[in-house]
């Protein structure tokens, strides 16, 4: 959570930092701030609200925009409510040091009391202001430079951080450090300029050279010099690896769409095709995944697979459970990472853990991985963000290749996660003989058609929009599905909740009788997935039960369906495929529906309230 963007070099820093913050707003957007150094003094502007609100303040006073050094922050509040004072950057007591921080300092209260005893006073409620004053105190008492002071201060800190610190007494350098929150350093030509950000998107147009700091590393970035990286705790110098960026500018722009979410929904055919690339070999009748092939013995001899994830990725994990058990006959359990890490789970070296995360930074998933590894489990990651913490922490894994997902509500990440899980299930099923050859072949032939079928489905957008218009004022909705489509019902409900703030619940269709049925009346829209091969008759019975209680039925059916069409108030058809592959299709109308309802209600689709894309706090 929170986004950091900083610049030091020869250009005007303001537009670089501000545009960087805008690209990072997916990480948090309840308040924002900027520090500009004009060669003489530091000017800090900050406000509750978005980066666009911050721009309004700076526009009032052009002086605030001047200088070649700047750093900024877009916040997702942890300590202290979102208001102007708690917004970053924070100054030290002397006014010489400024900091932006992403993460939580857990022992801030103890440190704060010690600093108060030494005469410090605090303006904000934040842990960050405590940290910058601790750095100042260390610098004073040790008589050291900023880099050393940051290093010594951080050895006294418990928690997680990505920080950028500036000292006006040393205005040709900035110091950055990370533990648990990402930091990317963009390196300009001949070290004449540097960029710092929570991911590389803020500096894409300026440099392709990037250094990703590892946990417990800090860097001193000085104009004209190479970046000096050292480990915080043992002071060892580290040779920084400069990587070439794989991202392009058009991937992080809206490309003519009104919202990133709509763009990303529409990108799914391409995203899934990219996920297939090099893996789905139709002519050879095989799936190629070196991360599985190289560890095949481990997978085939595993006692069980435990899938850990949060939110939408957890829903993909549930689909994975159904797929792997069905196709490969290997026992699978799916757990919320946040529960798994704290419930003292039984894990052995015969278990395989699959961790799923779009961002690759989710704190609970990362901690659950570390726990599983410490117990000897083999950990496989399914991530979207290349080089992310989870991708690096896992033993091996597969990238989803969905491209940057910027809308806070996850769409293409979900379907590409399911795609990777389907490939894994098919690969393991073929390898251990659970899937007869003709079944495997049928699956990969049908799988190959999915991107085109999604394209076809996206054409019904106007129809979905008309349904959205009918139900946009509902206050409660129910989503029902069975088998492979039960997790899609959960995901459909989550999508609606998070961007339209309408209460929605997902349930296995048969569970409706055990409670939720009491909620049904003529005001309750119920979205039911009734595909032709998935317990169809049972779901039809569930639909009848809803009908007899006057609930409004919106059914997702397979094309050509006649039975449900007669009973339901609205139907949405998906193309014919194998039942195990239907989640990749049934999820699309739910995404569109949530999107249109949120737009019709005037909600901020890409940045829903209280949420952040990358949840780096537990
Ligand atoms: C919902 C959503 C979240 C994330 C969750 C996990 O649309 O995006 O529920 O799925 O925060 O995030 P990752 O996948 O980055 O670990």
Coordinates of C-alpha atoms and ligand atoms in Angstrom, one line a residue:
X1 CA 0.0 0.0 0.0
X2 CA 1.0 3.6 -0.6
X3 CA 3.0 4.7 -3.5
X4 CA 6.4 6.4 -3.5
X5 CA 7.8 8.5 -6.4
X6 CA 11.0 10.5 -6.3
X7 CA 13.5 12.1 -8.7
X8 CA 17.0 13.6 -8.5
X9 CA 18.7 14.9 -11.6
X10 CA 18.7 17.7 -14.2
X11 CA 15.1 17.8 -15.2
X12 CA 12.2 19.6 -13.5
X13 CA 11.3 17.1 -10.8
X14 CA 7.6 18.1 -10.3
X15 CA 6.0 16.7 -13.4
X16 CA 8.0 13.5 -13.0
X17 CA 7.0 13.0 -9.4
X18 CA 3.4 14.0 -9.9
X19 CA 2.9 11.8 -13.0
X20 CA 4.6 9.0 -11.1
X21 CA 2.2 9.3 -8.2
X22 CA -0.8 9.2 -10.6
X23 CA 0.5 5.9 -12.0
X24 CA 0.9 4.6 -8.5
X25 CA -2.5 5.7 -7.2
X26 CA -3.7 2.1 -7.5
X27 CA -1.7 1.5 -4.4
X28 CA -3.6 4.0 -2.2
X29 CA -5.4 7.2 -2.8
X30 CA -6.7 8.7 0.5
X31 CA -4.1 11.4 0.7
X32 CA -1.0 12.6 -1.2
X33 CA 1.9 14.9 -0.8
X34 CA 5.1 16.1 -2.4
X35 CA 8.4 17.7 -1.3
X36 CA 10.3 19.8 -3.8
X37 CA 13.9 21.1 -3.1
X38 CA 14.5 24.3 -5.1
X39 CA 18.3 24.3 -4.4
X40 CA 17.8 26.2 -1.2
X41 CA 14.8 25.1 0.7
X42 CA 12.4 22.2 0.9
X43 CA 8.8 22.9 0.2
X44 CA 6.2 20.4 1.3
X45 CA 2.6 20.4 -0.1
X46 CA 0.2 17.8 1.1
X47 CA -3.5 17.2 1.3
X48 CA -6.2 14.7 2.1
X49 CA -7.4 13.3 -1.2
X50 CA -6.1 12.3 -4.6
X51 CA -3.1 13.5 -6.5
X52 CA -5.4 15.7 -8.6
X53 CA -6.3 17.5 -5.3
X54 CA -2.6 17.9 -4.6
X55 CA -2.1 19.5 -8.0
X56 CA -4.8 22.1 -7.2
X57 CA -2.8 23.2 -4.2
X58 CA 0.5 23.4 -6.1
X59 CA -1.2 25.2 -9.0
X60 CA -2.1 28.0 -6.6
X61 CA 1.6 28.7 -5.9
X62 CA 4.0 28.0 -8.7
X63 CA 7.0 28.2 -6.4
X64 CA 6.0 24.8 -5.0
X65 CA 6.8 23.2 -8.4
X66 CA 10.3 24.4 -8.8
X67 CA 13.5 22.2 -8.4
X68 CA 15.3 19.2 -9.7
X69 CA 14.9 17.1 -6.6
X70 CA 11.5 15.9 -5.4
X71 CA 9.7 13.1 -3.8
X72 CA 6.0 12.3 -3.4
X73 CA 3.6 9.9 -1.8
X74 CA 0.1 8.6 -2.3
X75 CA -1.2 7.1 0.9
X76 CA -3.4 4.3 2.1
X77 CA -3.8 5.2 5.8
X78 CA -2.5 2.8 8.5
X79 CA -1.5 5.0 11.4
X80 CA -3.6 8.1 11.7
X81 CA -6.7 9.1 9.7
X82 CA -6.3 10.4 6.2
X83 CA -5.9 14.2 6.7
X84 CA -3.5 16.9 5.6
X85 CA -1.2 16.6 8.6
X86 CA -0.9 12.8 8.5
X87 CA -0.1 12.9 4.8
X88 CA 3.5 12.3 3.6
X89 CA 6.2 13.6 3.3
X90 CA 7.1 14.2 6.9
X91 CA 9.8 16.6 8.1
X92 CA 12.2 15.9 11.0
X93 CA 12.1 18.3 14.0
X94 CA 14.9 20.5 12.7
X95 CA 13.3 20.7 9.3
X96 CA 16.4 19.4 7.6
X97 CA 15.2 15.8 6.7
X98 CA 12.1 14.7 4.8
X99 CA 10.8 11.2 4.3
X100 CA 8.1 9.3 2.4
X101 CA 7.3 5.8 3.7
X102 CA 5.3 2.8 2.7
X103 CA 4.7 0.2 5.4
X104 CA 4.2 0.1 9.2
X105 CA 6.7 0.7 12.0
X106 CA 5.3 -1.6 14.6
X107 CA 7.4 -0.4 17.6
X108 CA 6.8 3.3 16.7
X109 CA 5.1 3.9 20.1
X110 CA 8.1 2.9 22.1
X111 CA 10.5 4.9 19.9
X112 CA 8.1 7.9 20.0
X113 CA 8.1 7.9 23.9
X114 CA 12.0 7.8 23.9
X115 CA 12.1 10.7 21.4
X116 CA 9.6 12.7 23.4
X117 CA 11.8 12.2 26.5
X118 CA 14.7 13.7 24.4
X119 CA 12.7 16.8 23.5
X120 CA 11.0 15.9 20.3
X121 CA 7.4 16.8 19.6
X122 CA 5.2 15.4 16.9
X123 CA 2.6 17.1 14.6
X124 CA 1.0 14.0 13.1
X125 CA -0.2 10.6 14.4
X126 CA 2.0 8.7 12.0
X127 CA 4.7 6.1 12.6
X128 CA 6.6 7.8 9.7
X129 CA 7.2 11.1 11.6
X130 CA 8.6 8.9 14.4
X131 CA 11.0 7.3 12.0
X132 CA 12.3 10.5 10.4
X133 CA 12.9 11.9 13.9
X134 CA 14.7 8.7 14.9
X135 CA 16.9 9.1 11.9
X136 CA 17.6 12.7 12.9
X137 CA 18.4 11.8 16.5
X138 CA 20.8 9.0 15.3
X139 CA 22.5 11.4 12.9
X140 CA 23.0 14.0 15.7
X141 CA 24.1 11.6 18.4
X142 CA 26.4 9.6 16.1
X143 CA 27.6 12.6 14.2
X144 CA 27.2 10.6 11.0
X145 CA 26.0 11.2 7.5
X146 CA 22.4 10.6 6.3
X147 CA 23.1 7.1 4.9
X148 CA 24.6 5.8 8.1
X149 CA 21.9 7.4 10.2
X150 CA 19.2 5.7 8.1
X151 CA 21.0 2.4 8.5
X152 CA 21.4 2.6 12.2
X153 CA 17.9 3.8 12.8
X154 CA 16.5 1.0 10.7
X155 CA 18.3 -1.6 12.9
X156 CA 16.1 -0.4 15.7
X157 CA 12.9 -0.6 13.8
X158 CA 10.4 -3.5 13.8
X159 CA 8.0 -3.6 10.9
X160 CA 7.9 -3.1 7.2
X161 CA 9.0 -0.2 5.1
X162 CA 10.0 1.2 1.8
X163 CA 11.4 4.7 2.5
X164 CA 13.0 7.6 0.6
X165 CA 14.8 10.1 2.7
X166 CA 16.3 13.5 1.8
X167 CA 18.6 15.7 3.8
X168 CA 18.9 19.3 2.7
X169 CA 22.4 19.4 4.1
X170 CA 23.4 16.8 1.4
X171 CA 21.2 17.9 -1.5
X172 CA 23.0 15.8 -4.1
X173 CA 21.7 12.5 -2.7
X174 CA 18.7 10.5 -1.6
X175 CA 18.7 7.4 0.5
X176 CA 16.2 4.6 0.0
X177 CA 15.6 1.3 1.9
X178 CA 13.2 -1.6 1.9
X179 CA 11.9 -4.3 4.0
X180 CA 8.7 -6.0 2.9
X181 CA 7.6 -3.2 0.5
X182 CA 9.0 -2.8 -3.0
X183 CA 11.4 -0.1 -4.2
X184 CA 12.6 0.3 -7.8
X185 CA 15.4 2.6 -8.7
X186 CA 15.5 3.9 -12.3
X187 CA 19.1 4.7 -13.4
X188 CA 19.5 7.4 -16.0
X189 CA 22.3 7.8 -18.5
X190 CA 25.8 8.1 -16.9
X191 CA 24.1 8.3 -13.5
X192 CA 23.1 11.9 -14.2
X193 CA 19.6 11.3 -13.0
X194 CA 17.8 8.7 -10.8
X195 CA 14.2 7.8 -10.2
X196 CA 12.8 6.0 -7.2
X197 CA 9.3 4.4 -7.1
X198 CA 7.2 1.6 -5.7
X199 CA 7.2 0.0 -9.1
X200 CA 8.9 1.0 -12.4
X201 CA 5.8 2.6 -14.1
X202 CA 6.6 6.2 -13.0
X203 CA 9.9 6.3 -15.0
X204 CA 9.1 4.1 -18.0
X205 CA 9.5 7.0 -20.5
X206 CA 12.9 8.0 -19.1
X207 CA 14.9 4.9 -18.6
X208 CA 14.7 1.1 -19.1
X209 CA 17.4 0.4 -16.5
X210 CA 16.1 -0.5 -13.1
X211 CA 17.5 -1.9 -9.8
X212 CA 15.0 -3.6 -7.6
X213 CA 16.2 -3.5 -4.0
X214 CA 15.9 -6.7 -2.0
X215 CA 14.5 -6.9 1.5
X216 CA 16.8 -5.4 4.2
X217 CA 18.8 -3.5 1.6
X218 CA 19.4 0.2 1.4
X219 CA 20.8 2.4 -1.4
X220 CA 22.6 5.7 -1.4
X221 CA 21.8 7.4 -4.6
X222 CA 24.2 10.2 -5.5
X223 CA 24.3 12.2 -8.6
X224 CA 27.1 11.2 -10.9
X225 CA 27.9 8.1 -9.0
X226 CA 26.8 4.5 -9.3
X227 CA 24.1 3.5 -6.9
X228 CA 25.7 2.1 -3.7
X229 CA 23.7 -0.7 -2.2
X230 CA 24.4 -2.4 1.2
X231 CA 22.6 -4.7 3.5
X232 CA 21.2 -2.9 6.5
X233 CA 22.0 -5.3 9.2
X234 CA 25.5 -6.6 8.4
X235 CA 26.7 -3.5 6.4
X236 CA 27.9 -5.8 3.5
X237 CA 28.1 -4.0 0.1
X238 CA 25.9 -5.6 -2.6
X239 CA 26.6 -5.4 -6.3
X240 CA 23.3 -4.1 -7.6
X241 CA 21.9 -5.9 -10.7
X242 CA 20.6 -3.5 -13.3
X243 CA 17.7 -5.1 -15.1
X244 CA 16.1 -4.1 -18.4
X245 CA 12.4 -3.1 -18.0
X246 CA 9.9 -5.3 -19.9
X247 CA 6.9 -2.9 -19.5
X248 CA 5.8 -0.5 -22.2
X249 CA 4.0 2.8 -21.9
X250 CA 0.8 1.7 -23.7
X251 CA 0.4 -1.1 -21.2
X252 CA -0.1 1.4 -18.4
X253 CA -2.3 3.9 -20.3
X254 CA -6.1 3.7 -20.8
X255 CA -5.8 3.3 -24.5
X256 CA -9.1 5.0 -25.3
X257 CA -11.2 3.2 -22.7
X258 CA -13.0 5.2 -20.0
X259 CA -11.6 3.2 -17.2
X260 CA -8.7 0.8 -16.7
X261 CA -11.1 -1.8 -15.5
X262 CA -13.0 -1.8 -18.8
X263 CA -9.7 -1.9 -20.7
X264 CA -8.5 -4.8 -18.6
X265 CA -11.8 -6.7 -19.1
X266 CA -11.4 -6.3 -22.8
X267 CA -7.8 -7.3 -22.7
X268 CA -8.6 -10.8 -21.5
X269 CA -8.5 -12.6 -24.9
X270 CA -5.0 -11.3 -25.4
X271 CA -4.0 -11.8 -21.8
X272 CA -5.0 -15.5 -21.9
X273 CA -3.3 -15.9 -25.3
X274 CA -0.2 -14.5 -23.7
X275 CA -0.5 -16.9 -20.8
X276 CA -0.8 -19.8 -23.3
X277 CA 2.2 -18.7 -25.3
X278 CA 5.0 -21.3 -25.4
X279 CA 3.0 -23.5 -23.0
X280 CA 0.0 -24.8 -24.9
X281 CA 1.4 -26.9 -27.7
X282 CA -1.7 -28.2 -29.5
X283 CA 0.1 -30.0 -32.4
X284 CA 2.4 -31.8 -30.0
X285 CA -0.6 -32.6 -27.8
X286 CA 1.3 -31.3 -24.8
X287 CA 1.6 -28.5 -22.3
X288 CA 5.1 -27.2 -21.7
X289 CA 5.9 -25.8 -18.3
X290 CA 9.4 -26.1 -17.3
X291 CA 8.6 -25.1 -13.7
X292 CA 6.4 -28.2 -13.4
X293 CA 8.6 -30.5 -15.6
X294 CA 11.7 -29.7 -13.5
X295 CA 9.9 -30.6 -10.4
X296 CA 7.6 -33.3 -11.6
X297 CA 8.6 -35.9 -9.0
X298 CA 7.8 -33.5 -6.3
X299 CA 4.3 -32.9 -7.7
X300 CA 3.6 -36.5 -8.4
X301 CA 4.7 -37.7 -5.0
X302 CA 3.2 -34.9 -3.0
X303 CA 0.8 -35.8 -0.2
X304 CA -1.3 -32.8 -1.1
X305 CA -1.2 -29.4 -2.6
X306 CA -2.1 -26.4 -0.4
X307 CA -3.1 -23.3 -2.3
X308 CA -2.7 -20.0 -0.4
X309 CA -3.9 -16.6 -1.6
X310 CA -6.1 -13.6 -0.7
X311 CA -9.2 -12.1 -2.2
X312 CA -9.8 -12.7 -5.9
X313 CA -6.6 -14.8 -6.1
X314 CA -8.1 -17.0 -3.4
X315 CA -11.2 -17.4 -5.6
X316 CA -8.9 -18.5 -8.5
X317 CA -7.3 -20.9 -6.0
X318 CA -10.7 -22.5 -5.3
X319 CA -11.2 -23.0 -9.1
X320 CA -7.7 -24.5 -9.0
X321 CA -8.7 -27.0 -6.3
X322 CA -11.7 -28.2 -8.4
X323 CA -9.4 -28.4 -11.5
X324 CA -6.5 -30.2 -10.0
X325 CA -8.5 -32.7 -8.0
X326 CA -10.7 -33.4 -11.0
X327 CA -8.0 -33.7 -13.7
X328 CA -4.9 -34.8 -11.7
X329 CA -6.5 -36.6 -8.7
X330 CA -4.1 -34.9 -6.3
X331 CA -5.7 -33.8 -3.0
X332 CA -5.9 -30.0 -2.8
X333 CA -6.7 -27.6 0.1
X334 CA -7.3 -23.9 -0.4
X335 CA -6.6 -21.5 2.4
X336 CA -6.7 -17.7 3.0
X337 CA -3.1 -16.8 3.5
X338 CA -4.0 -14.7 6.5
X339 CA -5.6 -17.6 8.3
X340 CA -2.9 -20.2 7.3
X341 CA 0.0 -18.1 8.6
X342 CA -1.5 -17.8 12.1
X343 CA -3.3 -21.0 12.7
X344 CA -0.3 -23.3 13.3
X345 CA -1.0 -25.4 10.2
X346 CA 0.4 -28.9 9.7
X347 CA 2.9 -28.6 6.8
X348 CA 5.5 -31.2 5.9
X349 CA 8.2 -31.6 3.3
X350 CA 5.7 -33.8 1.3
X351 CA 3.4 -30.8 0.8
X352 CA 3.5 -28.5 -2.1
X353 CA 2.2 -25.0 -1.6
X354 CA 1.0 -23.0 -4.5
X355 CA 0.8 -19.3 -3.7
X356 CA -1.3 -17.1 -6.0
X357 CA -0.9 -13.3 -6.2
X358 CA -1.4 -10.7 -8.9
X359 CA 0.8 -8.1 -7.3
X360 CA 3.3 -10.6 -5.8
X361 CA 3.4 -8.2 -2.8
X362 CA 0.5 -9.2 -0.6
X363 CA 1.9 -9.3 2.9
X364 CA -0.2 -12.2 4.2
X365 CA 0.6 -14.4 1.2
X366 CA 4.3 -13.5 1.5
X367 CA 4.4 -14.4 5.2
X368 CA 2.5 -17.7 4.6
X369 CA 5.1 -18.6 1.9
X370 CA 7.9 -18.0 4.4
X371 CA 6.1 -20.2 7.0
X372 CA 5.6 -23.0 4.5
X373 CA 9.2 -22.9 3.4
X374 CA 10.4 -22.9 7.0
X375 CA 8.5 -26.2 7.5
X376 CA 10.1 -27.8 4.4
X377 CA 7.3 -27.4 1.9
X378 CA 8.1 -26.8 -1.8
X379 CA 6.5 -23.5 -2.8
X380 CA 5.3 -22.7 -6.3
X381 CA 4.2 -19.2 -7.2
X382 CA 1.6 -17.9 -9.6
X383 CA 2.2 -14.2 -10.0
X384 CA 1.5 -11.5 -12.5
X385 CA 4.1 -8.9 -11.5
X386 CA 7.5 -10.0 -12.8
X387 CA 10.3 -9.8 -10.2
X388 CA 7.8 -9.2 -7.3
X389 CA 8.6 -10.3 -3.8
X390 CA 6.4 -13.4 -4.0
X391 CA 7.9 -14.4 -7.4
X392 CA 11.3 -14.1 -5.8
X393 CA 10.4 -15.8 -2.5
X394 CA 8.9 -19.0 -4.1
X395 CA 11.1 -21.9 -5.2
X396 CA 9.7 -21.8 -8.7
X397 CA 6.5 -20.8 -10.5
X398 CA 4.8 -19.5 -13.5
X399 CA 4.0 -15.9 -14.5
X400 CA 0.4 -15.2 -15.7
X401 CA 1.7 -12.7 -18.3
X402 CA -1.6 -10.6 -18.0
X403 CA 0.4 -7.4 -18.3
X404 CA 0.0 -4.5 -15.8
X405 CA -3.4 -4.6 -14.0
X406 CA -4.2 -1.1 -12.8
X407 CA -7.9 -1.1 -12.0
X408 CA -8.1 -2.0 -8.3
X409 CA -10.8 -4.6 -9.0
X410 CA -9.0 -7.6 -10.4
X411 CA -10.2 -8.9 -13.8
X412 CA -7.6 -10.2 -16.2
X413 CA -5.4 -11.3 -13.4
X414 CA -8.2 -13.6 -12.2
X415 CA -8.8 -15.3 -15.6
X416 CA -5.1 -15.7 -16.3
X417 CA -4.6 -17.2 -12.8
X418 CA -7.3 -19.7 -13.7
X419 CA -5.6 -20.3 -17.0
X420 CA -2.3 -21.2 -15.4
X421 CA -4.1 -23.4 -12.9
X422 CA -5.9 -25.2 -15.7
X423 CA -2.5 -25.7 -17.5
X424 CA -1.0 -27.1 -14.3
X425 CA -4.0 -29.5 -13.7
X426 CA -3.9 -30.7 -17.3
X427 CA -0.1 -31.2 -17.2
X428 CA -0.2 -33.1 -13.9
X429 CA -3.2 -35.1 -15.1
X430 CA -1.4 -36.2 -18.2
X431 CA 1.8 -36.9 -16.4
X432 CA 0.2 -39.2 -13.8
X433 CA -2.2 -40.8 -16.1
X434 CA -5.3 -39.5 -14.5
X435 CA -6.4 -38.0 -17.8
X436 CA -6.7 -40.4 -20.7
X437 CA -5.1 -39.1 -23.8
X438 CA -8.3 -38.4 -25.6
X439 CA -9.7 -36.4 -22.7
X440 CA -6.4 -34.4 -22.4
X441 CA -6.6 -33.7 -26.2
X442 CA -10.2 -32.6 -26.0
X443 CA -9.4 -30.2 -23.2
X444 CA -6.5 -28.5 -24.9
X445 CA -8.5 -28.2 -28.1
X446 CA -11.3 -26.5 -26.2
X447 CA -8.9 -24.5 -24.1
X448 CA -7.4 -23.1 -27.3
X449 CA -10.8 -21.7 -28.3
X450 CA -11.3 -19.7 -25.0
X451 CA -9.7 -16.4 -26.1
X452 CA -11.9 -16.3 -29.2
X453 CA -15.0 -17.2 -27.1
X454 CA -14.3 -14.4 -24.7
X455 CA -14.0 -12.0 -27.6
X456 CA -17.5 -13.3 -28.7
X457 CA -18.8 -12.8 -25.1
X458 CA -17.5 -9.2 -25.0
X459 CA -19.9 -8.4 -27.8
X460 CA -22.9 -8.8 -25.5
X461 CA -21.8 -5.8 -23.5
X462 CA -24.9 -3.8 -24.4
X463 CA -27.2 -6.6 -23.2
X464 CA -25.3 -6.9 -19.9
X465 CA -25.5 -3.1 -19.6
X466 CA -29.3 -3.2 -20.0
X467 CA -29.5 -5.8 -17.2
X468 CA -27.2 -3.5 -15.1
X469 CA -29.7 -0.7 -15.6
X470 CA -32.6 -2.8 -14.3
X471 CA -30.7 -3.8 -11.1
X472 CA -28.5 -0.8 -10.4
X473 CA -30.5 0.3 -7.4
X474 CA -30.6 -3.1 -5.7
X475 CA -29.3 -3.1 -2.1
X476 CA -28.6 -6.8 -1.8
X477 CA -27.7 -9.4 -4.4
X478 CA -27.1 -13.1 -4.3
X479 CA -24.7 -15.0 -6.6
X480 CA -25.1 -18.7 -7.0
X481 CA -23.0 -21.4 -8.7
X482 CA -22.1 -25.0 -8.3
X483 CA -19.0 -27.0 -8.9
X484 CA -16.4 -25.2 -11.0
X485 CA -18.7 -22.1 -11.0
X486 CA -19.1 -21.8 -7.2
X487 CA -15.9 -19.8 -6.9
X488 CA -17.1 -17.6 -9.9
X489 CA -20.3 -16.8 -7.8
X490 CA -18.0 -15.7 -5.0
X491 CA -15.9 -13.6 -7.4
X492 CA -19.0 -12.1 -9.0
X493 CA -20.3 -11.0 -5.6
X494 CA -16.9 -9.5 -4.7
X495 CA -16.7 -7.5 -7.9
X496 CA -20.1 -6.0 -7.3
X497 CA -19.3 -5.2 -3.7
X498 CA -16.0 -3.6 -4.2
X499 CA -16.8 -1.2 -6.9
X500 CA -20.5 -0.4 -6.5
X501 CA -20.7 -0.8 -2.7
X502 CA -23.9 -2.9 -3.1
X503 CA -24.0 -5.8 -0.6
X504 CA -23.7 -9.1 -2.4
X505 CA -23.0 -12.7 -1.3
X506 CA -21.8 -15.7 -3.3
X507 CA -23.0 -19.1 -2.4
X508 CA -22.9 -22.7 -3.7
X509 CA -26.4 -22.9 -5.2
X510 CA -27.5 -25.8 -3.1
X511 CA -26.5 -24.0 0.1
X512 CA -29.2 -21.4 -0.6
X513 CA -31.7 -23.6 1.2
X514 CA -29.7 -23.5 4.4
X515 CA -30.1 -19.8 5.1
X516 CA -29.9 -17.3 2.3
X517 CA -33.3 -18.3 0.9
X518 CA -34.8 -16.3 3.8
X519 CA -33.6 -13.1 2.1
X520 CA -35.4 -13.7 -1.1
X521 CA -38.2 -11.5 -2.1
X522 CA -39.3 -9.5 -5.1
X523 CA -36.6 -7.0 -4.6
X524 CA -33.7 -9.4 -4.6
X525 CA -31.7 -10.0 -7.8
X526 CA -30.2 -13.5 -7.9
X527 CA -27.4 -14.2 -10.4
X528 CA -27.3 -17.9 -11.1
X529 CA -24.8 -19.8 -13.2
X530 CA -26.6 -22.7 -15.0
X531 CA -24.2 -24.0 -17.6
X532 CA -25.4 -27.1 -19.5
X533 CA -22.9 -29.7 -18.2
X534 CA -22.6 -28.6 -14.6
X535 CA -25.2 -30.2 -12.4
X536 CA -27.7 -28.5 -14.7
X537 CA -30.9 -30.2 -13.5
X538 CA -30.0 -29.5 -9.8
X539 CA -29.4 -25.8 -10.6
X540 CA -32.7 -25.6 -12.5
X541 CA -34.4 -26.9 -9.3
X542 CA -32.6 -24.1 -7.3
X543 CA -33.9 -21.6 -9.9
X544 CA -37.4 -22.9 -9.5
X545 CA -37.1 -22.5 -5.7
X546 CA -36.1 -18.8 -6.2
X547 CA -38.9 -18.3 -8.7
X548 CA -41.5 -19.5 -6.3
X549 CA -40.3 -16.9 -3.8
X550 CA -40.6 -14.1 -6.3
X551 CA -36.8 -13.5 -6.5
X552 CA -35.5 -11.9 -9.7
X553 CA -33.4 -14.4 -11.7
X554 CA -30.5 -13.4 -14.0
X555 CA -29.1 -16.7 -15.3
X556 CA -25.9 -17.4 -17.1
X557 CA -26.6 -20.3 -19.5
X558 CA -24.9 -22.1 -22.3
X559 CA -25.9 -20.9 -25.8
X560 CA -29.0 -22.6 -27.1
X561 CA -30.5 -23.2 -23.6
X562 CA -34.3 -23.2 -23.5
X563 CA -35.3 -24.5 -20.1
X564 CA -33.8 -21.8 -17.9
X565 CA -34.8 -19.1 -20.4
X566 CA -38.4 -20.0 -19.7
X567 CA -38.1 -19.4 -16.0
X568 CA -35.5 -16.7 -15.6
X569 CA -36.1 -12.9 -15.9
X570 CA -33.0 -12.4 -17.9
X571 CA -30.5 -14.8 -19.5
X572 CA -26.9 -14.2 -20.6
X573 CA -25.5 -16.9 -22.9
X574 CA -21.9 -18.1 -22.9
X575 CA -20.4 -20.2 -25.7
X576 CA -20.3 -24.0 -25.4
X577 CA -17.2 -25.5 -23.8
X578 CA -16.2 -28.2 -21.3
X579 CA -17.6 -27.5 -17.8
X580 CA -14.1 -27.4 -16.2
X581 CA -13.3 -24.5 -18.6
X582 CA -16.5 -22.5 -18.0
X583 CA -15.2 -20.3 -15.2
X584 CA -13.1 -18.5 -17.9
X585 CA -16.3 -17.6 -19.6
X586 CA -19.0 -17.2 -16.9
X587 CA -16.8 -14.7 -15.1
X588 CA -16.9 -12.2 -18.0
X589 CA -20.6 -11.1 -17.8
X590 CA -20.2 -10.7 -14.0
X591 CA -17.2 -8.4 -14.5
X592 CA -19.2 -6.3 -17.1
X593 CA -22.2 -6.2 -14.9
X594 CA -20.3 -4.9 -11.9
X595 CA -18.5 -2.4 -14.1
X596 CA -21.7 -1.0 -15.6
X597 CA -23.6 -0.8 -12.3
X598 CA -20.7 1.1 -10.7
X599 CA -20.5 3.5 -13.6
X600 CA -24.3 4.1 -13.5
X601 CA -24.1 4.8 -9.8
X602 CA -21.3 7.3 -10.4
X603 CA -18.7 5.4 -8.4
X604 CA -15.0 5.6 -8.9
X605 CA -14.5 2.3 -10.7
X606 CA -10.8 2.2 -10.9
X607 CA -10.2 3.4 -7.3
X608 CA -13.0 2.2 -5.1
X609 CA -13.1 3.7 -1.6
X610 CA -10.9 2.1 1.2
X611 CA -9.2 -0.3 -1.2
X612 CA -5.7 -0.6 -2.6
X613 CA -4.3 -2.8 -5.3
X614 CA -1.3 -4.0 -3.4
X615 CA -2.0 -5.0 0.2
X616 CA 1.4 -4.9 1.8
X617 CA 0.1 -4.7 5.4
X618 CA -1.4 -7.6 7.2
Ligands
LIG1 C1 -10.3 -7.9 -5.7 C2 -8.8 -7.8 -5.5 C3 -8.3 -8.3 -4.2 C4 -6.9 -9.0 -4.5 C5 -6.3 -9.4 -3.2 C6 -5.0 -10.2 -3.4 O1 -10.7 -7.4 -6.9 O2 -8.1 -7.4 -6.4 O3 -9.1 -9.1 -3.5 O4 -7.2 -10.2 -5.2 O5 -5.9 -8.2 -2.5 O6 -4.1 -9.5 -4.2 P1 -2.9 -10.2 -4.9 O7 -3.5 -11.1 -5.9 O8 -2.1 -9.1 -5.5 O9 -2.1 -11.0 -3.9

